[in-house]
Tab-separated table of C-alpha atoms in Angstrom:
chain	number	residue	atom	x	y	z
A	551	MET	CA	80.998	22.637	121.970
A	552	ASN	CA	80.811	25.450	124.525
A	553	ARG	CA	81.518	28.297	122.225
A	554	LYS	CA	79.816	31.653	121.867
A	555	PRO	CA	79.614	33.418	118.506
A	556	VAL	CA	82.981	34.855	117.543
A	557	LEU	CA	82.557	38.558	116.857
A	558	LYS	CA	84.597	40.524	114.373
A	559	HIS	CA	88.082	41.262	115.645
A	560	ILE	CA	88.758	44.955	115.873
A	561	ILE	CA	91.891	46.802	116.797
A	562	VAL	CA	91.534	50.016	118.727
A	563	PHE	CA	94.364	52.317	119.685
A	564	VAL	CA	93.374	54.480	122.560
A	565	LEU	CA	92.453	55.573	125.422
A	566	LEU	CA	91.898	56.550	128.897
A	567	SER	CA	93.225	58.857	131.460
A	568	TYR	CA	92.739	60.186	134.919
A	569	MET	CA	93.487	63.398	136.700
A	570	ALA	CA	93.022	65.023	140.093
A	571	GLY	CA	90.903	62.205	141.469
A	572	ARG	CA	88.288	62.494	138.707
A	573	THR	CA	87.341	59.910	136.119
A	574	TYR	CA	86.374	60.227	132.507
A	575	ALA	CA	85.985	58.123	129.413
A	576	ALA	CA	87.861	58.836	126.236
A	577	ASP	CA	88.357	57.391	122.778
A	578	GLU	CA	91.844	58.709	122.109
A	579	ILE	CA	94.733	59.961	124.177
A	580	CYS	CA	98.171	61.017	123.057
A	581	HIS	CA	101.084	63.152	124.168
A	582	PRO	CA	101.949	65.177	121.065
A	583	PHE	CA	104.323	67.532	122.896
A	584	LYS	CA	106.344	67.576	126.078
A	585	GLY	CA	104.052	68.381	128.998
A	586	VAL	CA	100.900	68.158	126.855
A	587	THR	CA	98.125	65.572	126.740
A	588	TYR	CA	95.527	65.633	123.980
A	589	ILE	CA	92.264	63.752	124.470
A	590	HIS	CA	89.491	63.213	121.963
A	591	GLN	CA	86.499	62.051	123.918
A	592	THR	CA	83.092	60.954	122.671
A	593	ARG	CA	79.972	60.367	124.740
A	594	SER	CA	76.453	59.269	123.985
A	595	LEU	CA	74.954	60.671	127.184
A	596	PRO	CA	73.250	63.029	127.806
A	597	ARG	CA	73.428	63.222	123.984
A	598	LEU	CA	75.920	62.514	121.219
A	599	LEU	CA	79.038	64.557	121.954
A	600	SER	CA	82.555	64.951	120.602
A	601	MET	CA	85.055	66.841	122.769
A	602	HIS	CA	88.682	67.809	122.309
A	603	ILE	CA	90.759	68.502	125.403
A	604	LEU	CA	94.307	69.757	125.894
A	605	ILE	CA	95.954	69.316	129.296
A	606	ILE	CA	99.033	71.570	129.465
A	607	ASN	CA	101.555	71.319	132.293
A	608	LEU	CA	102.397	74.940	133.068
A	609	GLN	CA	105.632	73.940	134.791
A	610	GLU	CA	107.018	72.023	131.823
A	611	GLN	CA	110.082	73.559	130.208
A	612	GLY	CA	109.281	74.980	126.789
A	613	ILE	CA	105.601	75.773	127.461
A	614	SER	CA	104.668	79.344	126.563
A	615	PHE	CA	101.673	81.233	125.200
A	616	TYR	CA	100.782	83.986	122.771
A	617	VAL	CA	97.544	85.870	122.159
A	618	THR	CA	96.824	87.447	118.762
A	619	PRO	CA	98.356	90.938	118.794
A	620	PRO	CA	96.496	94.114	117.763
A	621	LYS	CA	96.957	95.500	114.282
A	622	GLY	CA	97.856	98.934	115.627
A	623	SER	CA	94.563	100.805	115.454
A	624	VAL	CA	91.933	101.157	118.200
A	625	ALA	CA	88.922	100.584	115.942
A	626	ARG	CA	88.608	96.940	114.930
A	627	GLU	CA	91.681	95.975	116.884
A	628	THR	CA	92.831	92.875	115.039
A	629	ASN	CA	93.197	91.371	111.610
A	630	ALA	CA	90.655	88.572	111.441
A	631	GLN	CA	92.086	85.173	110.576
A	632	THR	CA	91.392	81.511	111.072
A	633	THR	CA	92.904	79.683	114.025
A	634	SER	CA	95.042	77.521	111.767
A	635	SER	CA	96.362	80.607	109.926
A	636	PHE	CA	97.302	82.209	113.237
A	637	LEU	CA	99.045	79.034	114.393
A	638	ARG	CA	101.075	78.938	111.185
A	639	SER	CA	101.933	82.638	111.409
A	640	CYS	CA	103.592	82.242	114.810
A	641	ASN	CA	104.852	78.646	114.383
A	642	ALA	CA	102.954	77.455	117.461
A	643	GLN	CA	102.163	73.837	118.280
A	644	MET	CA	98.555	74.360	119.437
A	645	ALA	CA	95.882	77.054	119.194
A	646	VAL	CA	92.218	77.717	119.978
A	647	ASN	CA	89.903	80.580	119.145
A	648	GLY	CA	89.582	83.352	121.717
A	649	ASP	CA	87.295	86.271	122.607
A	650	PHE	CA	83.846	87.028	121.301
A	651	PHE	CA	84.018	89.603	118.482
A	652	ASP	CA	82.137	91.573	115.885
A	653	HIS	CA	82.929	92.891	112.441
A	654	ASP	CA	81.393	95.106	109.775
A	655	PRO	CA	78.248	93.207	108.727
A	656	ALA	CA	78.350	94.974	105.376
A	657	VAL	CA	81.645	93.285	104.539
A	658	GLU	CA	81.100	89.635	103.714
A	659	GLN	CA	84.777	88.712	103.600
A	660	TYR	CA	85.787	90.795	106.589
A	661	VAL	CA	89.471	91.434	107.194
A	662	THR	CA	89.393	93.197	110.564
A	663	ALA	CA	87.430	92.536	113.747
A	664	SER	CA	86.588	94.127	117.079
A	665	VAL	CA	87.316	92.113	120.198
A	666	ILE	CA	84.397	91.974	122.641
A	667	GLY	CA	86.135	91.588	125.938
A	668	PHE	CA	89.475	91.860	127.648
A	669	ALA	CA	92.524	90.988	125.571
A	670	ALA	CA	96.261	91.419	125.875
A	671	SER	CA	99.217	90.127	123.903
A	672	LYS	CA	102.656	90.038	125.548
A	673	GLY	CA	101.729	92.809	127.957
A	674	ASN	CA	99.969	95.013	125.409
A	675	ILE	CA	96.351	95.431	126.576
A	676	TYR	CA	94.295	96.288	123.498
A	677	SER	CA	90.692	95.598	124.544
A	678	GLY	CA	88.851	96.374	127.782
A	679	PHE	CA	86.303	94.391	129.744
A	680	SER	CA	83.094	95.959	128.403
A	681	HIS	CA	81.889	96.581	124.880
A	682	ASP	CA	78.472	97.903	123.832
A	683	GLY	CA	76.800	96.600	126.980
A	684	TRP	CA	78.756	93.345	127.124
A	685	SER	CA	80.783	92.691	130.228
A	686	VAL	CA	83.243	89.841	130.267
A	687	GLU	CA	85.868	88.212	132.457
A	688	ALA	CA	89.295	87.034	131.389
A	689	MET	CA	92.009	84.473	131.971
A	690	ASN	CA	95.494	85.931	132.191
A	691	ILE	CA	98.686	83.927	131.658
A	692	SER	CA	101.760	85.694	132.985
A	693	LYS	CA	105.205	85.604	131.431
A	694	ASP	CA	106.065	82.915	133.994
A	695	ASN	CA	102.922	80.884	133.166
A	696	ASP	CA	100.966	81.840	136.283
A	697	VAL	CA	97.276	81.675	135.352
A	698	ASN	CA	94.677	83.864	137.014
A	699	LEU	CA	90.997	84.546	136.513
A	700	ILE	CA	90.547	88.328	136.456
A	701	VAL	CA	87.249	90.191	136.677
A	702	PRO	CA	86.262	93.815	135.928
A	703	LEU	CA	86.030	96.325	138.781
A	704	TYR	CA	83.489	98.658	137.124
A	705	SER	CA	85.403	101.595	138.568
A	706	GLY	CA	84.976	103.861	135.575
A	707	SER	CA	87.710	102.233	133.544
A	708	ILE	CA	87.110	99.334	131.206
A	709	TYR	CA	90.666	98.230	131.952
A	710	ALA	CA	90.384	98.041	135.775
A	711	TYR	CA	90.457	94.513	137.149
A	712	SER	CA	90.757	92.362	140.227
A	713	PRO	CA	92.944	90.949	141.703
A	714	ALA	CA	95.087	94.041	141.296
A	715	ASN	CA	98.401	92.255	141.832
A	716	VAL	CA	98.083	90.253	138.606
A	717	SER	CA	100.577	91.306	135.966
A	718	ILE	CA	98.816	91.283	132.612
A	719	TYR	CA	100.725	89.512	129.859
A	720	ASN	CA	98.658	87.192	127.626
A	721	ALA	CA	94.953	87.539	128.399
A	722	ILE	CA	91.867	86.189	126.691
A	723	GLY	CA	88.290	87.095	127.599
A	724	GLY	CA	84.952	85.348	127.719
A	725	VAL	CA	81.606	84.977	129.419
A	726	PRO	CA	80.244	83.529	131.607
A	727	ILE	CA	82.517	82.395	134.401
A	728	MET	CA	81.818	78.672	134.651
A	729	LEU	CA	83.937	77.735	137.672
A	730	ARG	CA	85.270	79.831	140.536
A	731	ASN	CA	87.367	78.287	143.302
A	732	GLY	CA	86.252	74.813	142.254
A	733	ARG	CA	82.523	75.598	142.328
A	734	LYS	CA	80.096	76.036	139.471
A	735	VAL	CA	78.860	79.563	138.871
A	736	GLU	CA	75.169	79.610	138.033
A	737	THR	CA	74.007	81.454	134.927
A	738	ASN	CA	70.635	82.310	133.408
A	739	ASP	CA	72.067	83.528	130.129
A	740	THR	CA	70.013	81.963	127.346
A	741	ILE	CA	73.042	81.480	125.080
A	742	ALA	CA	74.991	79.814	127.874
A	743	THR	CA	72.145	77.435	128.713
A	744	ALA	CA	71.462	76.429	125.089
A	745	LEU	CA	73.251	73.707	123.140
A	746	HIS	CA	76.098	75.101	121.053
A	747	PRO	CA	79.674	74.311	120.058
A	748	ARG	CA	81.882	75.504	122.927
A	749	THR	CA	85.421	76.652	123.614
A	750	ALA	CA	86.552	77.101	127.218
A	751	ILE	CA	89.704	77.650	129.250
A	752	GLY	CA	90.391	76.568	132.813
A	753	VAL	CA	93.181	76.069	135.316
A	754	THR	CA	93.722	73.410	137.972
A	755	ASN	CA	95.219	73.667	141.431
A	756	ASP	CA	98.202	71.607	140.305
A	757	ASN	CA	99.277	74.089	137.603
A	758	LYS	CA	97.705	72.659	134.503
A	759	LEU	CA	95.889	74.694	131.893
A	760	ILE	CA	92.884	72.975	130.310
A	761	LEU	CA	91.580	73.950	126.878
A	762	ILE	CA	88.400	72.300	125.657
A	763	VAL	CA	86.509	72.509	122.384
A	764	VAL	CA	83.129	70.788	122.080
A	765	ASP	CA	81.686	70.161	118.640
A	766	GLY	CA	78.033	71.045	118.104
A	767	ARG	CA	75.234	71.635	115.599
A	768	GLN	CA	76.192	68.379	113.876
A	769	SER	CA	74.655	64.920	113.861
A	770	PHE	CA	77.568	63.269	115.672
A	771	SER	CA	77.850	66.018	118.313
A	772	LEU	CA	74.917	68.165	119.361
A	773	GLY	CA	76.714	70.668	121.569
A	774	MET	CA	76.626	71.513	125.268
A	775	THR	CA	75.518	74.173	127.701
A	776	THR	CA	78.177	76.016	129.681
A	777	PRO	CA	77.068	74.321	132.947
A	778	GLU	CA	77.626	70.958	131.225
A	779	VAL	CA	81.077	72.036	130.081
A	780	ALA	CA	81.771	73.086	133.667
A	781	ASP	CA	80.912	69.546	134.815
A	782	VAL	CA	83.435	68.117	132.352
A	783	LEU	CA	86.111	70.549	133.525
A	784	LEU	CA	85.455	69.551	137.127
A	785	GLU	CA	86.319	65.983	136.143
A	786	PHE	CA	89.761	67.280	135.215
A	787	GLY	CA	90.225	69.089	138.518
A	788	VAL	CA	89.664	72.588	137.094
A	789	VAL	CA	89.033	75.262	139.735
A	790	ASP	CA	88.616	78.438	137.633
A	791	ALA	CA	87.192	78.513	134.110
A	792	ILE	CA	85.511	80.829	131.629
A	793	ASN	CA	83.590	80.250	128.434
A	794	LEU	CA	85.236	81.665	125.309
A	795	ASP	CA	83.584	82.390	121.972
A	796	GLY	CA	81.708	79.337	120.696
A	797	GLY	CA	79.372	78.404	117.891
A	798	GLY	CA	81.035	78.431	114.490
A	799	SER	CA	84.124	80.026	116.031
A	800	SER	CA	85.015	76.962	118.133
A	801	THR	CA	88.258	75.587	116.716
A	802	MET	CA	91.243	73.628	118.021
A	803	VAL	CA	94.339	73.206	115.873
A	804	LEU	CA	97.457	71.101	116.431
A	805	ALA	CA	100.738	70.982	114.526
A	806	ASP	CA	101.981	67.501	115.371
A	807	PRO	CA	103.839	67.985	113.055
A	808	ASN	CA	101.352	68.697	110.250
A	809	VAL	CA	98.859	71.462	110.969
A	810	ARG	CA	95.424	69.919	111.438
A	811	ILE	CA	92.066	71.065	112.742
A	812	VAL	CA	91.251	68.371	115.280
A	813	ASN	CA	87.614	69.321	115.873
A	814	SER	CA	84.835	69.834	113.340
A	815	PRO	CA	83.894	73.532	113.040
A	816	SER	CA	80.156	73.892	112.561
A	817	ASP	CA	80.037	76.574	109.850
A	818	THR	CA	79.174	75.110	106.472
A	819	GLU	CA	82.105	77.064	105.005
A	820	GLY	CA	84.470	75.380	107.452
A	821	GLU	CA	86.935	77.148	109.738
A	822	ARG	CA	85.833	80.665	110.664
A	823	LYS	CA	87.975	83.786	110.754
A	824	VAL	CA	87.910	85.224	114.291
A	825	ALA	CA	89.309	88.255	116.090
A	826	ASN	CA	91.905	86.636	118.319
A	827	HIS	CA	93.302	83.324	119.460
A	828	LEU	CA	95.407	81.674	122.129
A	829	ALA	CA	98.509	79.890	120.838
A	830	VAL	CA	100.552	77.391	122.852
A	831	PHE	CA	104.216	76.592	122.281
A	832	ALA	CA	105.763	73.332	123.466
A	833	ASN	CA	108.757	71.115	122.812
A	834	VAL	CA	108.167	68.183	120.488
A	835	LEU	CA	108.456	64.718	121.985
A	836	PRO	CA	110.114	61.813	120.211
A	837	SER	CA	107.469	59.506	118.816
A	838	LYS	CA	106.387	56.485	120.843
A	839	PRO	CA	104.562	53.309	119.884
A	840	SER	CA	100.817	53.460	120.371
A	841	VAL	CA	99.103	51.878	123.337
A	842	PHE	CA	97.193	48.857	122.079
A	843	LEU	CA	93.756	47.762	123.252
A	844	TYR	CA	92.956	44.095	122.667
A	845	SER	CA	89.358	44.473	123.803
A	846	ASN	CA	87.194	46.917	125.735
A	847	PHE	CA	84.026	44.834	125.165
A	848	ASP	CA	82.105	47.917	124.013
A	849	ASN	CA	78.801	47.368	122.222
A	850	SER	CA	78.997	43.651	123.147
A	851	GLU	CA	82.189	43.167	121.067
A	852	GLU	CA	84.393	40.550	122.749
A	853	ASP	CA	87.001	40.211	120.020
A	854	ALA	CA	89.132	37.113	120.734
A	855	PHE	CA	87.687	36.673	124.263
A	856	SER	CA	84.492	35.063	122.981
A	857	TYR	CA	84.634	31.688	124.714
A	858	LEU	CA	83.017	30.342	127.864
A	859	PRO	CA	85.069	29.880	131.058
A	860	ALA	CA	84.757	26.079	130.801
A	861	TYR	CA	85.853	26.045	127.154
A	862	GLY	CA	89.610	26.129	127.799
A	863	GLY	CA	91.053	22.632	127.965
A	864	SER	CA	93.103	23.519	131.060
A	865	THR	CA	90.119	24.817	133.043
A	866	GLN	CA	89.468	22.733	136.159
A	867	GLY	CA	86.804	22.483	138.856
A	868	VAL	CA	84.038	24.619	137.341
A	869	LEU	CA	80.642	23.735	135.920
A	870	SER	CA	79.828	24.143	132.239
A	871	THR	CA	77.068	26.557	133.254
A	872	SER	CA	79.748	29.193	133.976
A	873	THR	CA	79.282	32.195	131.691
A	874	ALA	CA	81.214	35.112	130.212
A	875	ASP	CA	79.262	37.877	128.525
A	876	PRO	CA	79.708	41.560	127.720
A	877	VAL	CA	77.435	43.759	129.820
A	878	ASN	CA	76.581	47.442	129.888
A	879	ILE	CA	76.845	48.566	133.487
A	880	GLY	CA	75.869	52.208	133.018
A	881	GLY	CA	77.521	55.411	131.955
A	882	ASP	CA	77.678	54.033	128.404
A	883	GLY	CA	80.299	51.615	129.686
A	884	TRP	CA	80.743	47.962	128.750
A	885	CYS	CA	82.876	45.238	130.265
A	886	GLU	CA	83.033	41.438	130.406
A	887	LYS	CA	81.130	39.759	133.251
A	888	ILE	CA	82.509	36.316	134.071
A	889	VAL	CA	80.317	34.178	136.337
A	890	ILE	CA	82.153	31.094	137.567
A	891	LYS	CA	80.119	28.224	138.987
A	892	ASP	CA	82.113	25.998	141.316
A	893	ASP	CA	81.884	22.260	140.713
A	894	PRO	CA	81.066	20.898	144.193
A	895	SER	CA	82.380	17.468	143.230
A	896	VAL	CA	85.927	18.871	142.861
A	897	SER	CA	87.691	20.018	146.020
A	898	THR	CA	91.229	20.653	144.717
A	899	VAL	CA	92.793	21.084	141.298
A	900	SER	CA	96.377	20.684	140.132
A	901	GLU	CA	96.610	24.233	138.787
A	902	TYR	CA	95.590	25.692	142.166
A	903	PRO	CA	96.140	23.178	144.960
A	904	GLU	CA	95.403	25.746	147.654
A	905	GLY	CA	92.026	26.516	146.105
A	906	GLY	CA	89.188	24.768	144.363
A	907	TRP	CA	89.095	25.771	140.709
A	908	PHE	CA	91.086	27.253	137.833
A	909	VAL	CA	89.734	29.057	134.739
A	910	ARG	CA	91.760	29.581	131.609
A	911	PHE	CA	89.759	32.290	129.819
A	912	VAL	CA	91.299	31.854	126.397
A	913	SER	CA	92.049	34.411	123.703
A	914	GLY	CA	91.026	32.715	120.469
A	915	SER	CA	89.571	29.223	120.148
A	916	SER	CA	92.922	27.525	120.696
A	917	ALA	CA	94.797	30.509	122.188
A	918	SER	CA	97.478	29.944	119.562
A	919	PRO	CA	99.733	32.775	118.354
A	920	SER	CA	98.211	32.501	114.866
A	921	GLN	CA	94.833	33.557	116.297
A	922	ASN	CA	96.115	36.539	118.260
A	923	VAL	CA	97.818	39.866	117.657
A	924	ALA	CA	101.616	39.829	117.980
A	925	ARG	CA	103.166	42.686	119.942
A	926	THR	CA	106.764	43.587	120.820
A	927	THR	CA	107.925	42.367	124.246
A	928	THR	CA	108.390	45.770	125.864
A	929	GLY	CA	106.341	47.600	128.485
A	930	TYR	CA	103.432	46.142	130.410
A	931	VAL	CA	100.438	43.971	129.567
A	932	GLY	CA	97.332	43.625	131.694
A	933	PHE	CA	93.679	44.446	132.272
A	934	TRP	CA	91.233	46.095	134.656
A	935	ALA	CA	89.163	43.935	136.981
A	936	LYS	CA	86.823	44.138	139.952
A	937	THR	CA	84.931	41.706	142.191
A	938	ILE	CA	83.167	41.489	145.531
A	939	ASN	CA	84.009	37.810	146.020
A	940	ALA	CA	86.956	37.124	148.314
A	941	GLY	CA	89.697	34.577	147.734
A	942	MET	CA	90.247	34.884	143.989
A	943	LYS	CA	93.518	35.505	142.148
A	944	VAL	CA	94.278	36.494	138.552
A	945	SER	CA	97.095	36.082	136.100
A	946	LEU	CA	97.772	36.450	132.407
A	947	ALA	CA	99.554	33.921	130.193
A	948	ILE	CA	101.434	34.811	127.021
A	949	ASP	CA	103.080	32.906	124.187
A	950	ASN	CA	106.650	34.021	123.535
A	951	ALA	CA	109.374	32.362	121.455
A	952	GLY	CA	107.466	29.076	121.237
A	953	GLN	CA	106.860	28.899	125.002
A	954	THR	CA	103.952	29.817	127.243
A	955	GLU	CA	104.739	31.916	130.299
A	956	ARG	CA	102.377	32.966	133.076
A	957	GLY	CA	102.523	36.132	135.114
A	958	LEU	CA	102.761	35.651	138.859
A	959	ARG	CA	99.314	35.387	140.409
A	960	LYS	CA	97.895	38.565	141.928
A	961	ASP	CA	95.222	38.762	144.627
A	962	LEU	CA	91.927	40.132	143.350
A	963	VAL	CA	90.872	42.856	145.766
A	964	SER	CA	87.265	42.109	146.688
A	965	ASP	CA	85.997	45.630	147.467
A	966	GLY	CA	84.035	46.064	144.247
A	967	ASN	CA	86.379	48.777	142.908
A	968	TRP	CA	88.182	48.739	139.589
A	969	ARG	CA	91.924	48.083	139.734
A	970	TYR	CA	94.428	47.327	137.028
A	971	TYR	CA	96.488	44.169	137.139
A	972	GLU	CA	99.611	44.265	134.998
A	973	TRP	CA	102.825	42.365	134.329
A	974	ASN	CA	106.157	43.794	133.227
A	975	LEU	CA	107.371	42.144	130.042
A	976	SER	CA	110.937	43.234	130.825
A	977	ASP	CA	111.126	41.706	134.304
A	978	ASN	CA	111.455	37.928	134.432
A	979	ASN	CA	110.807	38.068	138.186
A	980	GLU	CA	107.153	38.719	137.328
A	981	TRP	CA	106.782	35.526	135.274
A	982	GLN	CA	106.818	31.779	135.802
A	983	GLY	CA	106.925	28.960	133.340
A	984	TRP	CA	103.570	27.435	132.374
A	985	SER	CA	102.879	24.605	129.999
A	986	ASN	CA	106.206	24.380	128.151
A	987	GLY	CA	107.592	27.669	129.482
A	988	ASN	CA	110.542	28.522	131.703
A	989	GLY	CA	109.498	31.902	133.095
A	990	GLN	CA	111.899	33.802	130.830
A	991	ILE	CA	110.518	36.468	128.468
A	992	VAL	CA	112.839	36.880	125.501
A	993	SER	CA	113.039	39.860	123.176
A	994	GLY	CA	110.891	39.691	120.089
A	995	GLU	CA	107.126	39.315	120.027
A	996	PHE	CA	104.408	37.860	122.212
A	997	THR	CA	100.718	37.041	121.948
A	998	ILE	CA	98.122	36.641	124.679
A	999	ASP	CA	97.243	33.055	125.526
A	1000	SER	CA	94.642	33.638	128.230
A	1001	ILE	CA	93.454	35.492	131.271
A	1002	GLN	CA	93.628	33.082	134.195
A	1003	ILE	CA	91.447	33.123	137.294
A	1004	PHE	CA	91.902	31.062	140.458
A	1005	GLY	CA	89.276	30.554	143.174
A	1006	ASN	CA	88.210	28.683	146.274
A	1007	ASN	CA	85.387	26.142	146.484
A	1008	SER	CA	82.662	28.717	145.925
A	1009	ASP	CA	81.089	30.609	143.050
A	1010	GLY	CA	82.704	33.838	141.909
A	1011	THR	CA	81.920	36.778	139.650
A	1012	ILE	CA	84.600	38.982	138.144
A	1013	TYR	CA	84.298	41.951	135.797
A	1014	ILE	CA	87.124	42.546	133.302
A	1015	ASP	CA	87.707	45.543	131.058
A	1016	ASN	CA	90.336	47.006	128.715
A	1017	VAL	CA	92.763	44.180	128.075
A	1018	MET	CA	95.763	46.125	126.810
A	1019	HIS	CA	99.469	46.491	126.156
A	1020	ASN	CA	101.401	49.695	126.870
A	1021	PRO	CA	104.848	49.425	125.228
A	1022	ASN	CA	105.842	52.752	126.801
A	1023	GLY	CA	105.630	51.737	130.459
A	1024	ARG	CA	103.115	50.920	133.130
A	1025	ILE	CA	99.488	50.735	132.108
A	1026	GLY	CA	98.592	53.267	134.770
A	1027	ASP	CA	101.053	55.807	133.361
A	1028	GLU	CA	98.777	56.421	130.397
A	1029	LEU	CA	95.623	54.359	130.759
A	1030	LYS	CA	93.721	54.382	133.962
A	1031	ILE	CA	90.001	54.267	134.732
A	1032	PRO	CA	88.117	52.116	132.194
A	1033	VAL	CA	85.057	53.301	130.315
A	1034	SER	CA	82.780	51.207	132.455
A	1035	VAL	CA	83.418	53.301	135.551
A	1036	ALA	CA	82.900	56.650	133.901
A	1037	PRO	CA	80.218	58.711	135.658
A	1038	GLN	CA	76.757	58.172	134.230
A	1039	ARG	CA	75.381	61.138	132.311
């Protein structure tokens, strides 16, 4: 029979997001706190990389910040501590390491440290811009969460900065500047242009603070240059950004609710004690069910969608030479390519009288509930698709309470761009009865029966990616651009 090998079924919770007109691929996305998005993103190009990104809405009620305070003496300004210890000490929800620093090399288990760069905690400026020949810039977060990149004036004072109208409150310093007014700032610094673990801070035009930690010096993540980090930040719409201390210092910690180090610090001893940190406070959100990904076709895995277009018993008007295969279309992105060959001997079909063929691309060999994952009938279910062939429509059929219902057909836009097609499980106006159904979705559980494609009397090719269920709302609210359209690196 026309069956391809059935690959191991895998369940993946995840995924994708979009911001400020940019696209990026990610393995995990969640909203641990109100106004906060956490993304763990992995890439294999230009090398193996693991990145951790916090997107913080500066206008969200409850968002505030705190930089490690001084210990009260000018020499070695702070008590050195790990990022997780600092987070616990101030009961914050998030924290990253801050400025570059030094300490007494004669003391192996150092307890104090000198900040190399500008630093302020709640209005108390305790470190200037320059230190032993180093000159740094800083990111200041005001009491009202206005974020500004400030730079030294070199006017004889290590505390003089521009723009002068910025009120210093919580400030953290670093080098080099990576982005200024939305443009990359070139650097020839050998440390900046080498591969290392990285921590960086940036701000967008739409009042979001971005914190990023890139793992490095490890087999699964080899590190990045600061220009490469700048490219990632541009994808998130960042306009101003600076590089903070990196290497073994790079650490991101969340308390959601248990305190956990989300990245993998590169020191063999584990988390490093550093001079200062940036803590973020936010209101805790009530927990939500996870977004569920049925298949993203990565690494040629098709999960339950492992059958040819002509395999489904309801398919009409297509040749058996029609194919469906996972393909890698660049940027380390996979999707399913469905090539439908029109049967010229069939002019009309009962499932699509106004067209010429109908494909029931089944989930599981018989599309029965026993072969598919049951999910609660809340939120939206759908998939991403693109084509350049005009005249096709798509739908999705589900099994619910012993009946099979089909989502109303949607026109496939034939401009070659990815779009998501989704159906609201809570709105019966978006469904019609199919097979033994009545178009009514009842509370309880559902399983996917099939993706359905309708076409005219001509061949058609459609790409499908990220078949998924978002119980929290629209697919586009949390999951947007699929992996397969991420920029190639």
